[in-house]
Structure formats: structure tokens, C-alpha cells
Coordinates of C-alpha atoms in Angstrom, one line a residue:
Chain N
X1 CA -3.8 66.4 8.5
X2 CA -6.8 65.3 6.6
X3 CA -8.7 62.1 7.5
X4 CA -7.3 59.9 4.7
X5 CA -3.7 60.8 5.6
X6 CA -4.4 60.3 9.3
X7 CA -5.9 56.8 8.6
X8 CA -3.1 55.9 6.2
X9 CA -0.5 56.8 8.8
X10 CA -2.2 55.1 11.7
X11 CA -2.5 51.7 10.0
X12 CA 0.8 51.8 8.1
X13 CA 2.5 49.7 10.8
X14 CA 0.2 46.8 10.2
X15 CA 2.0 44.6 7.6
X16 CA -0.8 42.0 7.0
X17 CA -3.1 43.4 4.4
X18 CA -6.5 42.1 5.4
X19 CA -5.9 43.2 9.0
X20 CA -4.8 46.6 7.8
X21 CA -8.0 47.0 5.9
X22 CA -10.2 45.8 8.7
X23 CA -8.5 48.1 11.3
X24 CA -8.7 51.1 8.9
X25 CA -12.5 50.5 8.5
X26 CA -12.9 50.3 12.2
X27 CA -11.0 53.5 12.8
X28 CA -13.0 55.2 10.1
X29 CA -16.1 54.0 11.9
X30 CA -14.9 55.5 15.2
X31 CA -14.2 58.8 13.5
X32 CA -17.7 58.9 11.9
X33 CA -19.2 58.1 15.3
X34 CA -17.2 60.8 17.1
X35 CA -18.2 63.3 14.3
X36 CA -21.9 62.4 14.7
X37 CA -21.7 62.7 18.5
X38 CA -20.1 66.1 18.2
X39 CA -22.8 67.3 15.8
X40 CA -25.5 65.9 18.2
X41 CA -24.0 67.7 21.2
X42 CA -23.2 70.9 19.3
X43 CA -25.9 71.2 16.6
X44 CA -24.5 74.6 15.4
X45 CA -21.0 73.3 14.7
X46 CA -20.2 73.0 11.0
X47 CA -19.6 69.5 9.7
X48 CA -16.0 70.2 8.7
X49 CA -15.1 71.5 12.2
X50 CA -16.8 68.5 13.7
X51 CA -14.7 66.2 11.6
X52 CA -11.5 68.0 12.6
X53 CA -12.3 67.9 16.3
X54 CA -13.2 64.2 16.0
X55 CA -9.9 63.5 14.2
X56 CA -8.0 65.5 16.9
X57 CA -9.7 63.4 19.5
X58 CA -8.4 60.2 18.0
X59 CA -4.9 61.0 19.1
X60 CA -1.5 61.1 17.4
X61 CA -1.5 58.8 14.4
X62 CA 2.3 58.0 14.7
X63 CA 1.8 56.8 18.3
X64 CA -1.3 54.8 17.3
X65 CA 0.8 53.2 14.4
X66 CA 3.4 51.9 16.9
X67 CA 0.7 50.5 19.2
X68 CA -1.2 48.8 16.4
X69 CA 1.9 47.3 14.9
X70 CA 2.7 45.7 18.3
X71 CA -0.8 44.1 18.5
X72 CA -1.2 43.0 14.9
X73 CA 1.7 40.5 14.2
X74 CA 1.7 39.6 10.5
X75 CA 3.0 36.0 10.8
X76 CA -0.3 34.5 12.1
X77 CA -2.2 36.3 9.3
X78 CA 0.2 35.1 6.6
X79 CA 0.1 31.5 8.0
X80 CA -3.7 31.6 8.1
X81 CA -3.8 32.8 4.5
X82 CA -1.4 30.2 3.4
X83 CA -3.4 27.5 5.2
X84 CA -6.5 28.6 3.3
X85 CA -4.7 28.3 0.0
X86 CA -3.2 25.0 1.0
X87 CA -6.7 23.7 1.9
X88 CA -8.1 24.7 -1.5
X89 CA -5.1 23.3 -3.4
X90 CA -5.3 20.0 -1.4
X91 CA -9.1 19.7 -2.1
X92 CA -8.4 20.3 -5.8
X93 CA -5.6 17.7 -5.8
X94 CA -7.9 15.2 -4.1
X95 CA -10.5 15.7 -6.8
X96 CA -8.0 15.3 -9.6
X97 CA -6.5 12.2 -8.0
X98 CA -10.0 10.7 -7.4
X99 CA -10.8 11.3 -11.0
X100 CA -7.5 9.9 -12.3
X101 CA -7.2 6.7 -10.1
X102 CA -9.4 3.7 -9.4
X103 CA -10.1 2.3 -6.0
X104 CA -9.3 -1.3 -5.7
X105 CA -9.0 -4.0 -3.1
X106 CA -5.8 -2.6 -1.8
X107 CA -6.3 1.2 -1.7
X108 CA -10.0 1.5 -0.8
X109 CA -10.6 2.7 2.8
X110 CA -13.8 0.6 3.3
X111 CA -15.5 -2.1 1.4
X112 CA -16.8 -5.6 1.1
X113 CA -16.4 -8.4 -1.4
X114 CA -19.4 -10.5 -2.5
X115 CA -19.0 -12.9 0.5
X116 CA -21.9 -12.4 3.0
X117 CA -21.2 -12.6 6.7
X118 CA -23.5 -14.3 9.2
X119 CA -23.8 -14.8 12.9
X120 CA -22.1 -11.7 14.4
X121 CA -20.0 -12.3 17.6
X122 CA -19.8 -9.5 20.1
X123 CA -16.8 -9.2 22.5
X124 CA -15.1 -12.3 21.2
X125 CA -11.7 -13.1 22.6
X126 CA -8.7 -11.2 21.2
X127 CA -5.1 -12.0 20.6
X128 CA -2.1 -10.0 19.4
X129 CA 0.5 -11.1 16.9
X130 CA 3.0 -8.5 15.8
X131 CA 1.3 -5.1 15.5
X132 CA -2.1 -6.7 14.8
X133 CA -5.0 -7.5 17.1
X134 CA -7.1 -10.5 16.0
X135 CA -10.7 -11.2 16.9
X136 CA -13.4 -13.5 15.6
X137 CA -16.3 -11.3 14.6
X138 CA -18.8 -13.8 13.3
X139 CA -19.6 -17.5 13.4
X140 CA -22.4 -19.4 11.9
X141 CA -23.6 -22.7 10.3
X142 CA -24.5 -22.0 6.7
X143 CA -27.5 -24.1 5.5
X144 CA -27.2 -23.9 1.7
X145 CA -29.8 -25.1 -0.8
X146 CA -29.6 -28.8 -1.8
X147 CA -28.7 -28.3 -5.4
X148 CA -26.3 -31.1 -5.8
X149 CA -23.3 -28.8 -5.9
X150 CA -23.1 -26.9 -2.7
X151 CA -22.7 -28.3 0.8
X152 CA -23.3 -26.9 4.3
X153 CA -20.3 -25.2 5.8
X154 CA -19.2 -23.5 9.0
X155 CA -18.2 -19.9 8.5
X156 CA -16.1 -17.9 10.9
X157 CA -14.9 -14.4 10.3
X158 CA -11.5 -13.2 11.5
X159 CA -10.6 -9.6 11.8
X160 CA -7.0 -8.2 12.0
X161 CA -6.8 -4.6 13.1
X162 CA -3.9 -2.2 13.6
X163 CA -3.7 1.5 14.4
X164 CA -1.3 1.8 11.5
X165 CA -3.9 2.2 8.8
X166 CA -1.2 2.2 6.1
X167 CA -0.2 -1.3 7.1
X168 CA -3.4 -3.4 7.1
X169 CA -2.6 -7.1 7.1
X170 CA -2.1 -8.4 3.6
X171 CA -4.6 -11.0 2.3
X172 CA -1.6 -13.4 1.8
X173 CA -0.6 -12.7 5.3
X174 CA -4.0 -14.2 6.4
X175 CA -4.0 -17.1 4.0
X176 CA -0.4 -18.2 4.4
X177 CA -0.5 -18.4 8.2
X178 CA -4.1 -19.4 9.0
X179 CA -5.4 -22.9 9.8
X180 CA -8.9 -23.7 10.9
X181 CA -9.5 -26.6 13.3
X182 CA -12.9 -28.1 13.1
X183 CA -14.9 -29.4 16.1
X184 CA -13.6 -33.0 15.4
X185 CA -10.0 -31.8 15.4
X186 CA -9.5 -31.9 11.6
X187 CA -7.1 -29.2 10.4
X188 CA -7.8 -27.1 7.3
X189 CA -4.9 -24.9 6.1
X190 CA -6.2 -21.8 4.6
X191 CA -3.5 -21.3 2.0
X192 CA -5.6 -23.4 -0.4
X193 CA -9.3 -23.5 -1.4
X194 CA -11.7 -26.3 -2.2
X195 CA -14.3 -24.7 -4.4
X196 CA -17.6 -26.2 -5.5
X197 CA -18.7 -24.8 -8.8
X198 CA -21.4 -25.1 -11.5
X199 CA -21.0 -22.5 -14.1
X200 CA -24.3 -23.4 -15.8
X201 CA -26.2 -22.7 -12.6
X202 CA -24.0 -19.7 -11.7
X203 CA -22.9 -21.5 -8.5
X204 CA -19.5 -20.8 -6.8
X205 CA -19.0 -21.9 -3.3
X206 CA -15.8 -21.9 -1.2
X207 CA -16.2 -25.2 0.7
X208 CA -13.0 -25.0 2.5
X209 CA -10.7 -22.0 2.4
X210 CA -10.6 -18.3 3.3
X211 CA -11.9 -15.3 1.4
X212 CA -11.4 -11.6 2.0
X213 CA -14.8 -10.3 2.9
X214 CA -14.8 -6.8 4.5
X215 CA -12.4 -4.1 5.3
X216 CA -12.3 -0.7 7.0
X217 CA -9.7 2.0 7.6
X218 CA -7.9 0.1 10.3
X219 CA -8.8 -3.5 9.7
X220 CA -9.4 -6.3 7.3
X221 CA -11.5 -9.5 7.7
X222 CA -11.5 -12.9 6.1
X223 CA -14.3 -15.4 6.1
X224 CA -13.1 -18.9 6.8
X225 CA -15.1 -21.9 5.6
X226 CA -14.9 -25.5 6.7
X227 CA -17.1 -28.5 6.3
X228 CA -20.1 -28.6 8.6
X229 CA -20.6 -32.4 8.7
X230 CA -21.5 -33.6 12.2
X231 CA -22.0 -30.2 13.6
X232 CA -23.8 -29.8 16.9
X233 CA -24.9 -26.3 18.1
X234 CA -22.2 -24.9 20.3
X235 CA -19.4 -26.8 18.7
X236 CA -16.1 -24.9 19.0
X237 CA -14.0 -24.0 15.9
X238 CA -10.4 -22.8 16.4
X239 CA -8.5 -20.5 14.2
X240 CA -4.7 -20.8 14.5
X241 CA -2.3 -18.2 13.1
X242 CA 1.3 -19.4 12.8
X243 CA 4.1 -17.4 11.3
X244 CA 7.8 -16.8 11.9
X245 CA 6.6 -13.8 13.9
X246 CA 4.7 -15.9 16.4
X247 CA 1.6 -18.0 17.0
X248 CA -1.9 -17.4 18.3
X249 CA -5.1 -19.3 18.6
X250 CA -8.7 -18.1 18.9
X251 CA -11.8 -20.1 19.4
X252 CA -15.5 -19.5 19.0
X253 CA -18.6 -21.6 19.4
X254 CA -20.8 -22.0 16.4
X255 CA -24.4 -21.7 17.7
X256 CA -26.3 -19.9 15.0
X257 CA -27.7 -21.8 12.0
X258 CA -28.5 -19.5 9.0
X259 CA -30.4 -20.5 5.8
X260 CA -28.5 -19.1 2.9
X261 CA -30.4 -18.4 -0.3
Chain L
X1 CA -28.9 25.7 2.6
X2 CA -28.3 29.5 2.7
X3 CA -29.5 29.6 6.4
X4 CA -27.0 26.9 7.2
X5 CA -24.2 28.7 5.4
X6 CA -24.9 32.0 7.2
X7 CA -24.9 30.1 10.6
X8 CA -21.5 28.6 9.7
X9 CA -20.1 32.0 8.7
X10 CA -21.3 33.6 12.0
X11 CA -19.7 30.7 13.9
X12 CA -16.5 31.1 12.0
X13 CA -16.3 34.8 12.7
X14 CA -16.3 34.0 16.4
X15 CA -13.4 31.7 16.2
X16 CA -9.9 33.1 16.7
X17 CA -7.5 33.2 13.8
X18 CA -5.2 30.8 15.5
X19 CA -8.0 28.2 15.9
X20 CA -9.0 28.7 12.2
X21 CA -5.4 28.1 11.3
X22 CA -5.3 24.9 13.3
X23 CA -8.6 23.7 11.7
X24 CA -7.3 24.4 8.2
X25 CA -4.1 22.5 8.9
X26 CA -6.0 19.6 10.3
X27 CA -8.3 19.5 7.3
X28 CA -5.2 19.6 5.0
X29 CA -3.6 16.7 6.8
X30 CA -6.8 14.7 6.5
X31 CA -7.1 15.4 2.8
X32 CA -3.4 14.5 2.3
X33 CA -4.0 11.2 4.0
X34 CA -6.9 10.5 1.6
X35 CA -4.7 11.3 -1.4
X36 CA -2.0 9.1 0.1
X37 CA -4.5 6.3 0.5
X38 CA -5.7 6.6 -3.1
X39 CA -2.2 5.6 -4.2
X40 CA -2.0 2.6 -1.8
X41 CA 0.0 4.4 0.9
X42 CA 3.3 4.5 -1.0
X43 CA 6.5 4.9 1.1
X44 CA 9.5 7.0 0.1
X45 CA 12.0 4.1 -0.4
X46 CA 11.9 0.6 -1.7
X47 CA 13.5 -0.7 1.5
X48 CA 10.7 0.9 3.6
X49 CA 8.1 -0.8 1.3
X50 CA 9.9 -4.1 1.7
X51 CA 9.9 -3.8 5.5
X52 CA 6.3 -3.0 5.4
X53 CA 5.5 -6.1 3.3
X54 CA 7.4 -8.2 5.8
X55 CA 5.2 -6.9 8.6
X56 CA 2.0 -7.2 6.7
X57 CA 2.9 -10.8 5.8
X58 CA 3.7 -11.6 9.5
X59 CA 7.3 -12.2 8.7
X60 CA 10.3 -11.1 10.8
X61 CA 12.8 -8.6 9.5
X62 CA 15.1 -10.1 6.8
X63 CA 18.9 -9.6 6.6
X64 CA 19.1 -7.4 3.5
X65 CA 21.2 -8.7 0.6
X66 CA 20.5 -6.2 -2.1
X67 CA 18.5 -3.2 -3.2
X68 CA 18.7 -2.6 -7.0
X69 CA 16.7 -1.3 -9.9
X70 CA 15.5 -3.5 -12.8
X71 CA 13.0 -2.8 -15.5
X72 CA 12.1 0.6 -13.9
X73 CA 11.2 -1.2 -10.6
X74 CA 13.1 -1.4 -7.4
X75 CA 13.9 -4.9 -6.1
X76 CA 14.8 -5.6 -2.5
X77 CA 16.2 -9.0 -1.5
X78 CA 16.5 -10.3 2.0
X79 CA 17.3 -13.5 3.8
X80 CA 14.8 -15.2 6.1
X81 CA 15.7 -18.3 8.1
X82 CA 14.7 -20.8 5.4
X83 CA 14.1 -18.7 2.3
X84 CA 15.2 -15.8 0.3
X85 CA 12.5 -13.1 0.2
X86 CA 12.3 -10.5 -2.6
X87 CA 10.0 -7.7 -3.5
X88 CA 9.2 -6.7 -7.0
X89 CA 6.3 -4.6 -8.3
X90 CA 4.9 -4.3 -4.8
X91 CA 4.6 -8.0 -4.3
X92 CA 6.6 -10.5 -2.3
X93 CA 8.1 -13.7 -3.6
X94 CA 10.2 -16.4 -2.1
X95 CA 13.0 -18.6 -3.2
X96 CA 14.5 -21.6 -1.3
X97 CA 17.6 -20.8 0.6
X98 CA 20.6 -23.0 0.4
X99 CA 21.2 -25.1 3.6
X100 CA 24.9 -24.1 3.6
X101 CA 26.6 -21.5 1.5
X102 CA 25.5 -19.1 -1.2
X103 CA 22.4 -19.4 -3.3
X104 CA 21.4 -18.1 -6.8
X105 CA 18.0 -16.5 -7.1
X106 CA 16.7 -15.6 -10.6
X107 CA 14.4 -12.6 -10.4
X108 CA 12.0 -11.3 -13.1
X109 CA 8.3 -11.0 -12.6
X110 CA 8.5 -9.0 -15.8
X111 CA 11.4 -9.6 -18.2
X112 CA 11.8 -6.9 -20.8
X113 CA 15.5 -6.0 -21.2
X114 CA 17.2 -8.2 -18.7
X115 CA 16.9 -11.1 -16.4
X116 CA 18.5 -10.6 -13.0
X117 CA 20.2 -13.3 -10.9
X118 CA 21.3 -12.4 -7.4
X119 CA 23.8 -14.4 -5.4
X120 CA 23.1 -14.3 -1.6
X121 CA 25.0 -15.5 1.4
X122 CA 28.2 -15.0 -0.6
X123 CA 31.6 -15.8 1.0
X124 CA 33.0 -13.1 3.2
X125 CA 35.6 -10.9 1.4
X126 CA 34.1 -11.4 -2.1
X127 CA 35.2 -8.6 -4.3
X128 CA 34.0 -9.9 -7.6
X129 CA 32.2 -12.8 -9.2
X130 CA 31.4 -14.4 -12.5
X131 CA 28.3 -16.2 -13.6
X132 CA 28.3 -18.9 -16.3
X133 CA 24.8 -19.7 -17.6
X134 CA 24.2 -22.5 -20.0
X135 CA 20.8 -23.1 -21.5
X136 CA 19.7 -25.8 -24.0
X137 CA 16.5 -27.3 -25.2
X138 CA 14.9 -29.2 -28.1
X139 CA 12.3 -27.3 -30.1
X140 CA 10.0 -27.7 -33.0
X141 CA 8.2 -25.2 -35.2
X142 CA 4.4 -25.5 -35.4
X143 CA 2.1 -23.7 -37.7
X144 CA 1.2 -21.1 -35.1
X145 CA 4.5 -20.9 -33.2
X146 CA 6.9 -23.3 -31.5
X147 CA 7.2 -25.7 -28.6
X148 CA 10.3 -26.4 -26.5
X149 CA 11.3 -29.1 -24.1
X150 CA 14.3 -30.3 -22.1
X151 CA 14.0 -33.6 -23.8
X152 CA 13.6 -34.4 -27.5
X153 CA 10.0 -35.2 -28.3
X154 CA 8.6 -33.2 -25.3
X155 CA 6.1 -34.6 -22.8
X156 CA 4.4 -36.8 -25.4
X157 CA 7.5 -38.1 -27.1
X158 CA 6.1 -37.5 -30.6
X159 CA 7.4 -36.2 -34.0
X160 CA 10.9 -37.0 -33.0
X161 CA 12.4 -36.0 -36.4
X162 CA 10.9 -32.5 -36.2
X163 CA 12.7 -31.5 -33.0
X164 CA 15.9 -29.5 -33.4
X165 CA 18.5 -28.7 -30.7
X166 CA 19.1 -25.1 -29.4
X167 CA 21.7 -23.9 -26.9
X168 CA 23.1 -20.6 -25.6
X169 CA 25.8 -19.6 -23.1
X170 CA 26.2 -16.4 -21.1
X171 CA 29.2 -15.2 -19.2
X172 CA 28.3 -12.3 -16.9
X173 CA 30.5 -10.3 -14.5
X174 CA 28.8 -9.6 -11.2
X175 CA 28.0 -6.3 -9.5
X176 CA 28.7 -6.3 -5.8
X177 CA 25.8 -4.7 -3.9
X178 CA 26.5 -2.7 -0.8
X179 CA 24.1 -4.9 1.2
X180 CA 26.3 -7.9 0.5
X181 CA 24.8 -9.8 -2.5
X182 CA 26.2 -10.0 -6.0
X183 CA 24.0 -9.1 -8.9
X184 CA 24.3 -10.6 -12.4
X185 CA 22.3 -8.9 -15.2
X186 CA 21.6 -11.3 -18.1
X187 CA 20.8 -9.3 -21.2
X188 CA 17.7 -10.1 -23.3
X189 CA 17.8 -9.5 -27.0
X190 CA 14.8 -9.7 -29.2
X191 CA 11.5 -10.0 -27.2
X192 CA 9.9 -11.8 -30.1
X193 CA 12.5 -14.5 -30.0
X194 CA 12.4 -18.0 -28.5
X195 CA 15.5 -17.1 -26.4
X196 CA 13.4 -14.4 -24.6
X197 CA 10.6 -16.9 -23.7
X198 CA 13.2 -19.4 -22.5
X199 CA 15.0 -16.9 -20.3
X200 CA 11.6 -16.1 -18.6
X201 CA 11.3 -19.8 -17.7
X202 CA 14.5 -19.4 -15.5
X203 CA 12.5 -17.3 -13.0
X204 CA 9.9 -20.0 -12.4
X205 CA 10.6 -22.4 -9.5
X206 CA 8.9 -25.3 -11.2
X207 CA 11.5 -25.2 -14.0
X208 CA 14.0 -26.6 -11.4
X209 CA 11.6 -29.2 -10.1
X210 CA 10.1 -30.7 -13.2
X211 CA 11.5 -33.5 -15.3
X212 CA 13.2 -32.8 -18.6
X213 CA 10.2 -33.7 -20.7
X214 CA 7.8 -31.5 -18.6
X215 CA 10.0 -28.4 -18.5
X216 CA 10.8 -26.1 -21.3
X217 CA 14.6 -26.2 -21.2
X218 CA 17.7 -27.4 -19.4
X219 CA 19.7 -24.9 -17.5
X220 CA 22.9 -24.8 -15.5
X221 CA 24.2 -21.7 -13.9
X222 CA 27.3 -21.4 -11.8
X223 CA 28.7 -18.4 -10.0
X224 CA 32.3 -18.2 -8.8
X225 CA 33.3 -15.8 -6.2
X226 CA 36.8 -14.1 -6.0
X227 CA 38.6 -12.2 -3.3
X228 CA 40.5 -8.9 -3.7
X229 CA 43.6 -10.9 -4.6
X230 CA 41.7 -12.8 -7.4
X231 CA 41.7 -16.0 -5.4
X232 CA 38.6 -18.1 -5.6
X233 CA 36.6 -18.0 -2.4
X234 CA 33.8 -20.3 -3.3
X235 CA 31.2 -21.2 -5.9
X236 CA 27.5 -22.2 -6.1
X237 CA 25.2 -23.5 -8.8
X238 CA 21.6 -23.7 -9.7
X239 CA 20.5 -26.4 -12.2
X240 CA 17.5 -28.1 -13.6
X241 CA 17.1 -31.7 -12.5
X242 CA 19.3 -34.2 -14.2
X243 CA 17.6 -37.3 -15.4

């Protein structure tokens, strides 16, 4: 049996093509090594005879075929090839989808609106309502320029997070159920806004009301504004969420005063 | 860059095929989630979308009254304790619920070929229903279009002689929905016509709250519900305010 026929027979039991190629190359390498060893040990032996002896030393190709077939199962190879194709196809699909669609408020994974956030709060108290965990993540007194239009406000930022990233709390879900309670006990429902505006100066200020400000894969935040009149450092502001699903209340002291440009 | 790539290739050679398969599948799953996110995380059915909207609006689960298709969109209607909730075009709207008995809810964020009216909380055993819809208004033609009002002269009470009366009636058979509601489909004719614009007003809640001179038309719709034997089981109405 010549070397080609021997190799073809030995690897014919391996059904997965790339594995069959790789094993064939390895066996061929072994035969070459054996041939070289024989020629080194017996320098007078002709090359043809060295090859034959090397081949004979490799064993019965039919028996090797059965052993190799048992070791090299095709299903893992096919699955791996399919997964490589699937990865490339998915990558291509993502590129096409990214080119063909726009990200907006609702489908972007992370983002921020134009509303700046001040006075970060670390480890604020948390409360759960439904599948969402709520936490105040910022609180500050905003000292705005005296331009005759804007007025100082207190700003608190409320975050709603959920492990179900496909069900981030809707912006209406925030506004319809949220009420801010000022240090003096005045209640400000967040389903409406009081806006101070001067188009000629390019001024737009939410004096009371909530505005979506930042969002991430698992969370969304709204910035809540209420009047700052009579504020003293450390005054507590409370955010109440009331819905048919339940009611929670979170408070934070407003200690930081920030000058806003 | 080439050095980095060679390092990666050598590292990949050392990993078993099974691990490579696992990594590929994990990457595919991640990319599929990115694609899913790009479309706003759509869910396979309208009912699942509706339930998700309830949760993301901090609302409890509604008692479903209807799932139907209109204007190439799915509409899902459910009952909350004090309101009728319905989803259309991936947004949630509410309509007041009747204190006792059935209620009629006009639905149509977009009205192209039909206006839908759904009756909810219908009497038990309802097998069929009929809706009688009467609309009327006063209108006058301006140079650039027309104006309409529920009262002659409109909100300003001017140009009384220029105002003409208009009226139309519809009689619609209801479609019982498997969730329990009854659907009435009011056909829309010419989208350039005054009738089309007036029908769209029926879906606005303030039409039923404003006075005749403030609103665009007067409307009275009444649904009658019948049992299997044709006996009347009940009726309900929705009307603009009477002066």
C-alpha cells in the first residue's frame, strides 16, 4: 500500500473535514519523522525502503481508522463551525441594523439628556416598588444667574433600576407617580412642569417638574426640580412614588450648593 | 497590532474546541441582544407588550377585554380599577371607566380607514351588539378651509348666517372579542373630507368635556347588547355634554 492510500484509509473514519485534514497532516509528519530516523540509523538503506518500513511501523490503517473515528466525534466540530458562521452573520446583521436604524430616547443603551446633574449622593437609602429599586443619586441647591428669568431650585435625581434591561421604567411611569415634598412640606406633583423661559436669551429652566436626565442598560434617572426658597443646608426633601402597584418614600438632605452657569 | 493579533491566535489555539464553541455562542447571544435593543426590545405578541407597558408604568395587571388589529397596529384593551387602559402604537392611553355597567371607548391614535369603538364590561351572556352613532355640527366654509362647532356661530358667536348644519348617522354591528369586549368598526370614507376630521374628534376625551361652542361637534353613541336568544341584556351610551 502506498503512503497516500495508507493515509486516506487511516483518516477516512473522521467525518469532520478540518479534523480529517489536521490528523492526516500529523500522521504524514509522523511518517516523515520515522523515515528520517530510519535513514539516520541505517545510512545505507534506500529512501524507498525506509519509507516502506516507516509505513509498516505505523500499523494497520483499518484499525487506526476505527480508533480515530471513536476519538474524533464530528458533532462538536460541526457545532463549532456553525457557531463561527453564526457569529459572523450576527456581526453583519448588527452592522446593517445599526446603519438602518436610529438610536433614540427609548432604544439607546446609555445616554444623557441636556440636563446636568449636581451633588452626587453615595449609598443613599433604597426602596423597592414592583420590580424596580429606587434610589436618590444626587441632591443639590442650584444657584442660577440672576437674569430676571431663572430662579434658584433644589434638584434631586431619582434612579429606577431593574435587572430586566428590556423593561426600564418608562418616563411616564416616573412623572405620573412622583411627588416631591419640599422642606416646608409643600407638595409638588411631577406630572406637570412649571417652566421659566426667555427665547430671546436662549433660557429654558424647569422650575418645578421632572426631566429625564441619564440612563444606562439597567436603569433610568429623572432630575426633580422644586423651588429653593427658604432653603437651609441639610434641609430634607422627600420623593414619594404612589401608584396602583404600591407606594414608597425616599428622603435626602440637600447640603451642597452649586453655582450653575 | 500584528503582535497583538498573533498573541490572540496563539491563545486561541490553546483553548479547547468546546470552550471556543461556548465563547462563540456567548458572543452571538450578546450581539443578538444588541440587535434586539436597537429595535426597542420588541416582544413577540401585543399582549406581552401591553403587560410590559403596565409594569413600566407601575400599574397592576389589567383584566383584558380585547386584542384586535386596526390600521396595521395591534390594540390591547384592559380594565383597571378606575379606568380603561389601552395600548396603541407602543403607547398607553386611558379612558374613564363607568362606575356601574358597560362603557364605550373610542380608539384611534391614527384614523385612516376606520374608527374603533370598544364596549367593555358588557353584560354576561352577550352574543351580539349594535352601535348607533349620531354626529352633528354647524360648519362654515372659510377661504382656506372650514370651521365646525357644536353650536351655531362657534365659540365667538359670529357670522351666524354663514353657518350650515351637518349630520350623519352610523349603525354598526359589533364583533364579540374572545377576551369579552365588543368591537365596533366605524368606516371612514374620504380622508380629505370634513367627516373624517370630525370622526377623529370622537377619540379625544375633551370632546366629551367641553361645551357645545368649544367643541367641534355633537355626538351621541349608544350600544345595545343582546343575548343568544336576541333578548336585550343592557345598553350604554357615550355623549357630548348637553347644554
